[in-house]
Structures are given as structure tokens and as C-alpha cells.
Coordinates of C-alpha atoms in Angstrom, one line a residue:
M1 CA 0.1 0.0 0.1
S2 CA 1.2 3.2 -0.7
D3 CA 0.1 5.3 2.5
P4 CA -0.2 3.5 5.8
F5 CA -3.7 2.7 7.1
S6 CA -4.8 5.5 9.5
V7 CA -8.1 6.6 11.5
T8 CA -9.0 10.0 12.5
V9 CA -9.8 11.0 16.3
T10 CA -10.8 14.4 17.6
V11 CA -9.4 15.1 20.9
R12 CA -11.6 15.5 23.9
G13 CA -11.3 18.1 26.6
Y14 CA -11.1 15.4 29.2
E15 CA -8.2 14.0 27.3
T16 CA -6.0 17.2 28.2
D17 CA -3.9 17.9 31.3
S18 CA -4.1 20.8 33.4
Q19 CA -2.0 22.8 30.8
G20 CA -4.7 22.0 28.0
H21 CA -2.0 19.4 26.2
L22 CA -3.0 16.2 25.4
N23 CA -2.3 13.8 28.1
T24 CA 0.6 11.7 27.5
S25 CA -1.4 8.3 28.3
V26 CA -3.8 9.6 25.8
Y27 CA -1.1 9.4 22.9
M28 CA -0.7 5.8 23.7
Q29 CA -4.6 5.1 23.7
Y30 CA -4.6 6.8 20.3
A31 CA -2.2 4.6 19.0
E32 CA -3.5 1.4 20.3
H33 CA -7.0 2.2 18.7
A34 CA -5.4 2.5 15.5
R35 CA -3.4 -0.7 16.0
W36 CA -6.7 -2.3 16.6
A37 CA -8.5 -0.6 14.0
C38 CA -5.7 -1.7 11.4
L39 CA -6.0 -5.2 12.6
E40 CA -10.0 -5.2 11.8
A41 CA -9.4 -3.7 8.4
A42 CA -7.4 -6.5 7.6
G43 CA -10.2 -8.8 8.8
V44 CA -8.1 -9.9 11.8
R45 CA -10.7 -9.9 14.9
Q46 CA -10.0 -9.9 18.5
S47 CA -12.3 -12.8 19.2
A48 CA -10.3 -14.8 16.5
L49 CA -7.4 -14.4 18.3
L50 CA -8.6 -15.5 21.4
E51 CA -10.3 -18.5 19.7
K52 CA -6.8 -19.2 18.1
G53 CA -5.2 -19.1 21.6
V54 CA -3.2 -16.0 20.9
G55 CA -3.0 -12.2 21.5
P56 CA -0.9 -9.6 20.3
V57 CA 1.7 -8.1 23.1
N58 CA 3.4 -4.8 23.3
L59 CA 7.2 -5.2 23.9
E60 CA 8.4 -2.1 23.5
T61 CA 7.2 1.8 23.2
N62 CA 9.0 4.8 21.9
L63 CA 6.8 7.9 22.0
R64 CA 8.4 11.3 20.2
F65 CA 6.4 14.7 20.6
H66 CA 6.7 17.0 17.8
R67 CA 3.9 19.7 18.3
E68 CA 1.2 19.6 21.0
L69 CA -2.7 18.6 20.6
R70 CA -5.5 20.5 22.3
A71 CA -9.1 19.8 23.0
G72 CA -10.6 19.8 19.5
D73 CA -8.0 18.9 17.6
E74 CA -8.5 16.5 14.5
V75 CA -5.8 14.2 14.3
R76 CA -4.7 11.0 12.0
V77 CA -3.1 8.4 13.4
S78 CA -1.5 5.8 11.0
C79 CA -0.4 2.5 11.4
A80 CA 2.4 0.6 9.6
F81 CA 3.5 -2.8 10.6
S82 CA 6.7 -4.3 9.5
W83 CA 7.4 -8.0 9.6
E84 CA 11.3 -9.0 9.6
G85 CA 10.8 -12.4 10.5
G86 CA 11.5 -14.1 13.9
K87 CA 8.9 -13.4 16.7
T88 CA 8.5 -9.8 16.7
F89 CA 7.1 -7.4 14.3
R90 CA 7.5 -3.2 14.1
V91 CA 4.7 -0.9 14.3
E92 CA 5.5 2.7 13.0
Q93 CA 2.6 5.2 13.9
R94 CA 2.2 8.8 13.3
L95 CA -0.3 11.0 14.6
T96 CA -0.7 14.2 12.1
K97 CA -2.7 17.1 12.7
A98 CA -5.3 18.3 10.2
D99 CA -3.0 20.8 8.8
G100 CA -0.5 18.2 7.8
T101 CA 1.8 18.7 10.7
P102 CA 3.6 15.8 12.8
A103 CA 2.0 15.9 16.4
A104 CA 4.1 12.6 17.4
D105 CA 5.7 9.4 16.5
V106 CA 5.0 6.0 18.1
T107 CA 7.4 3.1 17.5
S108 CA 6.7 -0.5 18.8
V109 CA 7.9 -3.8 18.9
G110 CA 5.3 -6.2 19.4
G111 CA 4.9 -10.2 19.5
L112 CA 2.1 -12.6 19.3
L113 CA 1.7 -14.4 22.5
D114 CA 0.3 -18.1 22.8
L115 CA -2.0 -17.7 25.9
H116 CA -1.6 -21.5 27.0
T117 CA 2.5 -21.3 26.9
R118 CA 2.7 -17.6 28.0
R119 CA 5.8 -17.6 25.1
L120 CA 5.6 -15.6 21.9
V121 CA 4.9 -17.9 18.7
S122 CA 7.9 -18.4 16.3
D123 CA 5.9 -16.5 13.2
P124 CA 3.5 -14.2 14.1
A125 CA 2.8 -13.1 10.7
A126 CA 1.5 -16.4 9.7
H127 CA -0.8 -16.3 12.5
F128 CA -2.2 -13.1 11.5
E129 CA -1.9 -14.1 7.7
A130 CA -4.4 -17.2 8.4
L131 CA -6.8 -14.7 9.6
A132 CA -6.5 -11.7 7.7
A133 CA -9.2 -10.8 4.6
D134 CA -6.8 -8.3 3.2
M135 CA -3.1 -9.0 4.3
R136 CA -2.2 -6.0 2.0
V137 CA -3.3 -3.9 5.3
L138 CA -0.6 -5.3 7.6
G139 CA 1.8 -5.3 4.8
I140 CA 2.7 -9.0 5.3
R141 CA 4.7 -11.3 3.3
G142 CA 5.3 -8.1 0.8
V143 CA 1.9 -8.3 -0.5

């Protein structure tokens, strides 16, 4: 896909801190929302993952701020998965203001946890691929 998957969110007043800025934890919630929306768009439902006995886990996250977000701002949250083999994958996300100004970048390393053994599965892309209706949304196998 030429453009990564994205969702749009409007910052709500109760999500801001005492200075009127979007609270740090909410940036992370927006990123999580976009990751799940991306999986849903690919046809991967949370219930289907649970039925297969697996669930995504976040192993590392880096949040870099560029510009502040305030109540009423419309923000686009992109989501692009990167599959490099092995037990982990990367997710690159950008929060962009309506005028195109980057507000923040979120970079994560994730895996897919076997809920019975409590260990990462060896090929998470294969598990997602088995459930996905549109693998291009997830960038799996270079499709």
C-alpha cells in the first residue's frame, strides 16, 4: 500500500492535562486504537485471535513528541506493520494534525503471545495471515 492505514480522532477536553495539552497516556491510547482498527480493517478480529489461543503483546514503545495537541484538534493516526521475521514485528505510527503537521511518532515492537504456554509464537505474521481477509493492510509477506 502506498499510504499506511489511518484513523481520525478528535481530541476531547477531558483527555487534556492541566496545561491544556493532550495527556501523554492518551497518545498511547490513540496509537492502540489505530493498531486494533488496522487489524480489524485487515479482517483480524480480537475474538478470532482469542479463539486461536493467541494475543498481541507490546514489548517496547517509543513515543516522540513534535507538536502539542489540544482539545478540538483533529488528528490522523497512521499504522504500518513491519515484518522482519522471527518472533517480533514493528509498528510505526504517526499522529498528524489536520493541517499536516506531525504531532508525535509512536514506534513499537510487538509479538504474538501463545496464551497457553505464555511464550511468543515463532512466526506471528503467519498467524495474522491465516486470519486476515486483506493482508495488504498489514503489509504481510510483501503483498
